[in-house]
Each structure stands twice: as structure tokens, then as C-alpha cells.
Coordinates of C-alpha atoms in Angstrom, one line a residue:
M116 CA -25.6 3.9 -5.6
T117 CA -23.9 6.8 -6.0
S118 CA -21.9 8.6 -8.7
F119 CA -18.3 10.5 -8.0
G120 CA -20.3 13.5 -9.6
T121 CA -20.8 15.0 -12.5
Q122 CA -16.8 13.8 -15.1
A123 CA -16.6 14.3 -18.4
P124 CA -16.1 11.7 -21.4
Q125 CA -12.8 9.7 -20.8
P126 CA -11.0 9.9 -24.0
A127 CA -10.9 7.2 -26.4
I128 CA -8.7 4.2 -24.9
K129 CA -7.0 1.8 -26.7
G130 CA -6.9 -1.8 -25.6
A131 CA -8.6 -3.5 -23.1
S132 CA -6.5 -4.1 -21.1
A133 CA -6.1 0.1 -20.5
R134 CA -9.4 0.7 -20.5
R135 CA -10.0 -2.3 -17.6
Q136 CA -6.6 -0.5 -15.6
A137 CA -8.9 3.2 -15.9
M138 CA -12.6 2.2 -14.8
L139 CA -10.6 0.3 -12.0
D140 CA -9.0 3.5 -11.3
Y141 CA -11.7 5.3 -12.1
L142 CA -14.3 2.6 -9.4
I143 CA -11.8 3.4 -6.2
Q144 CA -12.1 6.5 -6.4
A145 CA -15.5 6.4 -6.5
G146 CA -16.4 3.4 -5.0
S147 CA -19.9 2.4 -6.9
A148 CA -21.1 3.5 -10.2
Q149 CA -23.7 2.8 -12.9
V150 CA -23.1 0.1 -15.6
D151 CA -24.9 3.1 -17.8
E152 CA -22.3 5.9 -17.0
L153 CA -19.1 3.9 -16.7
A154 CA -20.1 3.0 -20.7
E155 CA -21.2 6.6 -21.7
R156 CA -17.7 7.4 -19.6
F157 CA -15.6 5.2 -22.1
G158 CA -17.7 5.6 -24.8
V159 CA -18.3 2.1 -24.9
S160 CA -21.5 -0.4 -25.0
R161 CA -23.6 -1.4 -22.1
M162 CA -21.9 -5.4 -23.4
T163 CA -18.4 -4.3 -23.1
V164 CA -18.7 -2.5 -19.2
H165 CA -20.2 -6.2 -18.3
R166 CA -17.5 -8.0 -20.5
D167 CA -15.1 -5.6 -18.5
L168 CA -16.5 -6.5 -14.9
D169 CA -16.3 -9.9 -15.0
T170 CA -13.3 -9.8 -15.5
L171 CA -12.0 -7.2 -12.8
A172 CA -14.3 -9.3 -10.4
E173 CA -13.1 -11.8 -11.6
Q174 CA -9.4 -10.8 -10.7
G175 CA -11.1 -10.1 -6.9
M176 CA -11.6 -6.1 -7.7
V177 CA -15.2 -5.7 -7.6
N178 CA -18.1 -6.7 -6.7
K179 CA -20.9 -6.4 -9.5
Q180 CA -23.9 -6.3 -9.0
H181 CA -27.1 -6.0 -10.8
G182 CA -26.8 -2.8 -12.6
G183 CA -24.0 -1.7 -11.9
V184 CA -20.5 -2.1 -9.3
T185 CA -18.3 -1.3 -6.3
T186 CA -14.5 -1.6 -5.2
R187 CA -15.0 -4.8 -2.0
S188 CA -15.4 -4.5 1.0
S189 CA -12.6 -2.7 3.4
S190 CA -11.0 -5.9 5.1
V191 CA -10.3 -6.8 0.7
F192 CA -9.7 -3.8 -0.2
E193 CA -6.9 -3.3 2.4
S194 CA -5.9 -7.1 1.7
N195 CA -5.5 -7.1 -2.0
F196 CA -2.6 -5.5 -3.2
A197 CA -3.4 -5.2 -7.0
L198 CA -5.9 -2.8 -5.5
R199 CA -4.1 -1.2 -3.1
S200 CA -1.3 -0.4 -4.9
H201 CA -4.0 2.3 -6.9
I202 CA -4.2 3.9 -4.2
A203 CA -2.9 7.5 -3.7
T204 CA 0.3 6.4 -6.6
R205 CA 2.0 9.4 -6.1
E206 CA 1.4 9.9 -2.1
K207 CA 3.6 6.8 -2.1
Q208 CA 6.3 7.6 -4.2
A209 CA 6.8 11.4 -2.1
L210 CA 7.2 8.9 1.0
A211 CA 9.4 6.9 -1.2
R212 CA 11.2 9.8 -1.2
A213 CA 11.4 11.2 1.7
A214 CA 12.2 6.9 2.9
L215 CA 15.4 7.1 0.6
E216 CA 17.3 10.0 2.3
E217 CA 17.5 7.8 5.4
I218 CA 19.0 6.1 4.1
A219 CA 23.3 5.3 3.5
P220 CA 24.8 2.7 1.7
G221 CA 26.4 -0.3 3.0
E222 CA 23.6 -0.6 5.4
A223 CA 20.6 -3.7 5.5
V224 CA 18.3 -2.7 4.7
M225 CA 14.0 -4.1 6.0
L226 CA 10.4 -4.3 4.1
D227 CA 7.2 -5.0 4.5
D228 CA 4.7 -5.9 2.1
S229 CA 2.8 -2.8 1.9
T230 CA 2.5 -0.8 -2.1
T231 CA 4.8 1.6 -0.7
A232 CA 7.9 -0.1 0.9
S233 CA 7.8 -1.8 -2.6
E234 CA 7.7 2.0 -3.8
L235 CA 11.4 2.6 -2.0
A236 CA 11.9 -0.7 -3.1
S237 CA 13.1 0.5 -7.0
L238 CA 15.0 3.7 -5.7
L239 CA 16.4 1.9 -3.4
P240 CA 20.1 1.2 -6.1
A241 CA 21.0 4.9 -5.6
R242 CA 22.1 4.3 -2.3
E243 CA 24.3 0.5 -3.1
P244 CA 25.1 -1.2 -2.0
L245 CA 22.7 -2.3 0.6
T246 CA 21.6 -5.7 1.6
V247 CA 17.3 -5.3 1.9
I248 CA 15.5 -8.0 3.4
T249 CA 11.8 -8.6 2.5
N250 CA 8.5 -10.6 2.3
G251 CA 6.6 -8.9 -0.9
L252 CA 7.4 -10.4 -3.9
E253 CA 6.7 -7.1 -4.9
S254 CA 9.8 -5.4 -3.6
I255 CA 11.9 -8.8 -4.9
D256 CA 10.8 -7.8 -8.1
R257 CA 10.9 -4.9 -7.8
L258 CA 15.5 -5.2 -7.5
K259 CA 16.6 -8.7 -8.6
T260 CA 17.7 -7.5 -11.5
A261 CA 19.8 -5.1 -9.2
A262 CA 24.5 -5.4 -9.2
G263 CA 24.6 -3.8 -6.1
I264 CA 21.7 -5.3 -4.1
K265 CA 22.1 -8.4 -2.1
L266 CA 18.7 -9.2 -1.7
I267 CA 17.8 -11.9 1.3
T268 CA 14.3 -13.1 0.9
L269 CA 12.0 -14.0 3.7
G270 CA 10.4 -17.4 3.3
G271 CA 6.5 -18.9 4.6
D272 CA 3.3 -19.6 3.1
Y273 CA 2.8 -17.2 0.1
Q274 CA -0.2 -15.7 0.8
P275 CA -1.9 -14.1 -2.5
R276 CA -3.9 -11.4 -2.4
F277 CA -0.7 -10.0 -0.5
N278 CA 1.7 -11.2 -3.2
A279 CA 3.6 -11.4 0.2
T280 CA 5.5 -14.2 2.6
F281 CA 3.9 -15.2 5.6
G282 CA 3.6 -17.5 8.8
L283 CA 6.2 -20.2 11.6
L284 CA 9.3 -19.7 8.4
C285 CA 8.8 -16.3 8.2
E286 CA 9.3 -15.4 12.0
Q287 CA 11.6 -17.9 12.0
T288 CA 14.0 -16.1 9.6
L289 CA 13.9 -13.1 11.0
A290 CA 14.5 -13.4 14.5
N291 CA 18.5 -14.7 12.5
L292 CA 18.3 -11.3 11.2
R293 CA 19.4 -8.3 12.6
A294 CA 19.1 -5.2 10.1
N295 CA 19.9 -0.4 10.7
V296 CA 16.5 0.2 9.7
A297 CA 13.1 -1.4 9.0
V298 CA 10.6 0.2 6.5
L299 CA 7.1 -0.2 7.1
S300 CA 3.5 1.4 6.7
A301 CA 0.2 0.8 8.1
S302 CA -3.7 -0.3 7.3
A303 CA -4.9 2.9 10.3
I304 CA -4.0 5.3 12.6
L305 CA -6.5 6.3 14.8
G306 CA -4.6 8.4 18.1
T307 CA -1.5 8.0 18.7
M308 CA -1.8 3.6 17.5
A309 CA -0.9 2.2 13.9
Y310 CA -3.7 -1.1 13.5
V311 CA -3.8 -3.5 10.8
Q312 CA -6.1 -5.6 8.8
D313 CA -4.7 -9.0 9.0
P314 CA -3.1 -10.8 11.8
A315 CA -0.9 -12.8 10.2
V316 CA 0.1 -9.3 8.5
T317 CA 0.4 -7.6 12.4
Q318 CA 2.6 -10.5 13.3
I319 CA 5.4 -10.2 10.8
K320 CA 5.3 -6.7 10.3
R321 CA 6.1 -6.7 14.1
A322 CA 8.3 -9.3 14.3
L323 CA 10.3 -6.2 11.1
M324 CA 10.5 -4.1 14.0
A325 CA 12.1 -6.2 16.0
A326 CA 14.7 -7.4 13.9
A327 CA 16.0 -3.1 13.2
E328 CA 17.4 -1.2 14.8
R329 CA 16.0 1.7 13.6
R330 CA 12.1 1.4 12.3
I331 CA 10.7 4.3 9.7
L332 CA 6.7 4.0 9.0
L333 CA 6.0 5.3 6.2
I334 CA 1.5 6.6 6.6
H335 CA -0.6 7.7 3.7
S336 CA -2.2 10.4 5.8
A337 CA -5.7 9.4 4.6
K338 CA -5.2 6.4 6.5
F339 CA -5.3 9.2 10.3
G340 CA -8.8 9.1 11.7
S341 CA -9.4 5.3 11.4
S342 CA -9.1 1.1 12.5
A343 CA -8.3 -2.1 11.6
L344 CA -8.5 -4.5 13.8
H345 CA -5.8 -5.5 15.1
R346 CA -2.4 -2.9 17.0
L347 CA 0.2 -2.8 15.6
A348 CA 2.3 -0.5 18.1
D349 CA 2.0 2.9 19.2
L350 CA 4.0 5.4 16.8
S351 CA 6.7 6.4 19.8
E352 CA 8.3 3.4 18.5
F353 CA 8.8 4.6 15.1
E354 CA 13.0 6.0 15.5
L355 CA 10.4 8.7 11.7
I356 CA 6.8 8.2 10.7
L357 CA 6.2 9.9 7.2
I358 CA 3.7 11.5 5.7
D359 CA 2.3 12.9 3.4
S360 CA 1.6 16.8 3.7
G361 CA -2.7 16.0 3.1
L362 CA -2.6 15.6 7.0
A363 CA -5.9 17.1 8.7
D364 CA -4.6 20.2 11.6
E365 CA -6.3 18.2 14.0
H366 CA -4.1 14.9 13.9
R367 CA -0.7 17.1 13.7
Q368 CA -1.9 18.7 16.5
A369 CA -1.8 15.0 18.4
L370 CA 1.4 13.7 16.7
D371 CA 2.7 17.7 18.2
D372 CA 1.4 16.5 21.7
A373 CA 2.4 13.1 22.0
G374 CA 5.9 14.0 21.0
I375 CA 5.7 11.9 17.9
C376 CA 8.4 12.1 16.0
Y377 CA 7.5 12.7 12.5
R378 CA 7.9 14.4 9.1
L379 CA 5.9 15.9 6.0
T380 CA 7.0 15.0 3.0
K381 CA 6.2 17.1 -0.2
L382 CA 4.4 15.9 -3.8

């Protein structure tokens, strides 16, 4: 396994929970690590590292292997809400702030199950009164006590790895609703096509798009140039694409050539 380069030892972290979180953050960035490497970095024994990795493996966060550990495969990673919530946090928060500027008080807003949309959910009380419609339980949790938010939760089959609901009931509910704007994310962008890893997630995202007058896509620049299993939509189907400023010049050019309406956000 390869490590993430030579790193200075981590300052002492109090508490097993905080240490495991820091270890997971490191592993997400590194992709893999040796037990000895983690023990040195976090200033703990090999036995403590093994216990921490056992806990993370039980939670579905990592694959523990002989002598080391890796993060889960890309397909599992894309479908694991807890893992995705630790990726590109600053970029997602910047995208959420930019999306907030596109929302006016009194509107009905649809949010998908993405971690980026849940960052926007935290900001929406600043635009109250609003009606917010979502299948994402993280967004629901962040908005459930907001007095100026009318919260409509979409029913369906709960899937823990996405922390969201899907299926026929969810689709039928969406078919009877109409919103001013839908805010979504995607797993990957290849050319001018957005892709999603899971078919159930893709189906609900499409239903959200169909139920809204305007569609906004929030997408991390690192997702450009890659693909996932299921096509979601061409980028031209979104009225606005918000992307962090890390987007490579070649991908900007492709968007410009296709006449895609996009805006880069600042961290």
C-alpha cells in the first residue's frame, strides 16, 4: 500500500471518537495506510490503531487488511453518506453559500439526498419563510426546528447507506408537487453529462428535476472527467451549474464550448 506522503505526527487527540474521526479524515485523503504509519502519526499503540480500525470497518467506513487499511471501493464510497460527508467540506460549503443567493423568501425548494444539499439546508433559515421538500434525512434533521421553514418530507423506502428515502412512494409524492427550484448534486461529470452511481438515487433525482421550474446543480470540481454507472442528465438541463474554483481549464473550455450556464465559487 502507498501512504499519503511523509506527514508530521498528529497533535495529541483526546478521546477515541475524535481520534477515529481524525484517522478517517486522513485515510480518506490518503486512500490507504499501514498500521505502523497510523500508530506513529497519531501517537498511539498498534493495538489502539487495530481497535480504531475495527470500529471504522464495522461502520462500513474502511476495509481492514493484513498490516493496513484502505477506504472502501468507489461504488461503496459514492453510496455511503457518512464517508461522503467528509469529502471537500469547504468546497461544499462554498457551493451552498452560492446556491443560497439563488433562493428567494417564499419559494418552494427541493433538495436531493446529497451531502452538498445538506450543507445548503443549514443555510436556508436565512431565507425564511420557505417550503423545503426533501428525501434526505440529514437535511430534514438540520431544518426540523427552523420556525420559518415548512418542511415536506418525502416518504418511501429508507436506505441507511444514503440516509435518505427512495422508491415508488417517494416518486408518487414528487409527482404531485411543484417547486420553484430543485438543488441537486451528482457523482461524476463526463463531458457535459452528469452521472450517478445508484439507479434508485438517479430515479429520485430525475423526479426532483421534473417537479421544479428551475434546476441548480452543485458539483465539486474533482468530479469532472470521471463517470458513474447511470446517466442523470445533460448539463444543459440545468439552469445553473455551481462549481468550486478548482475546475481545470480543459473542463471550463468544454462547458464554454457547449454553452453551459455555470459559475465558479470562491472558498
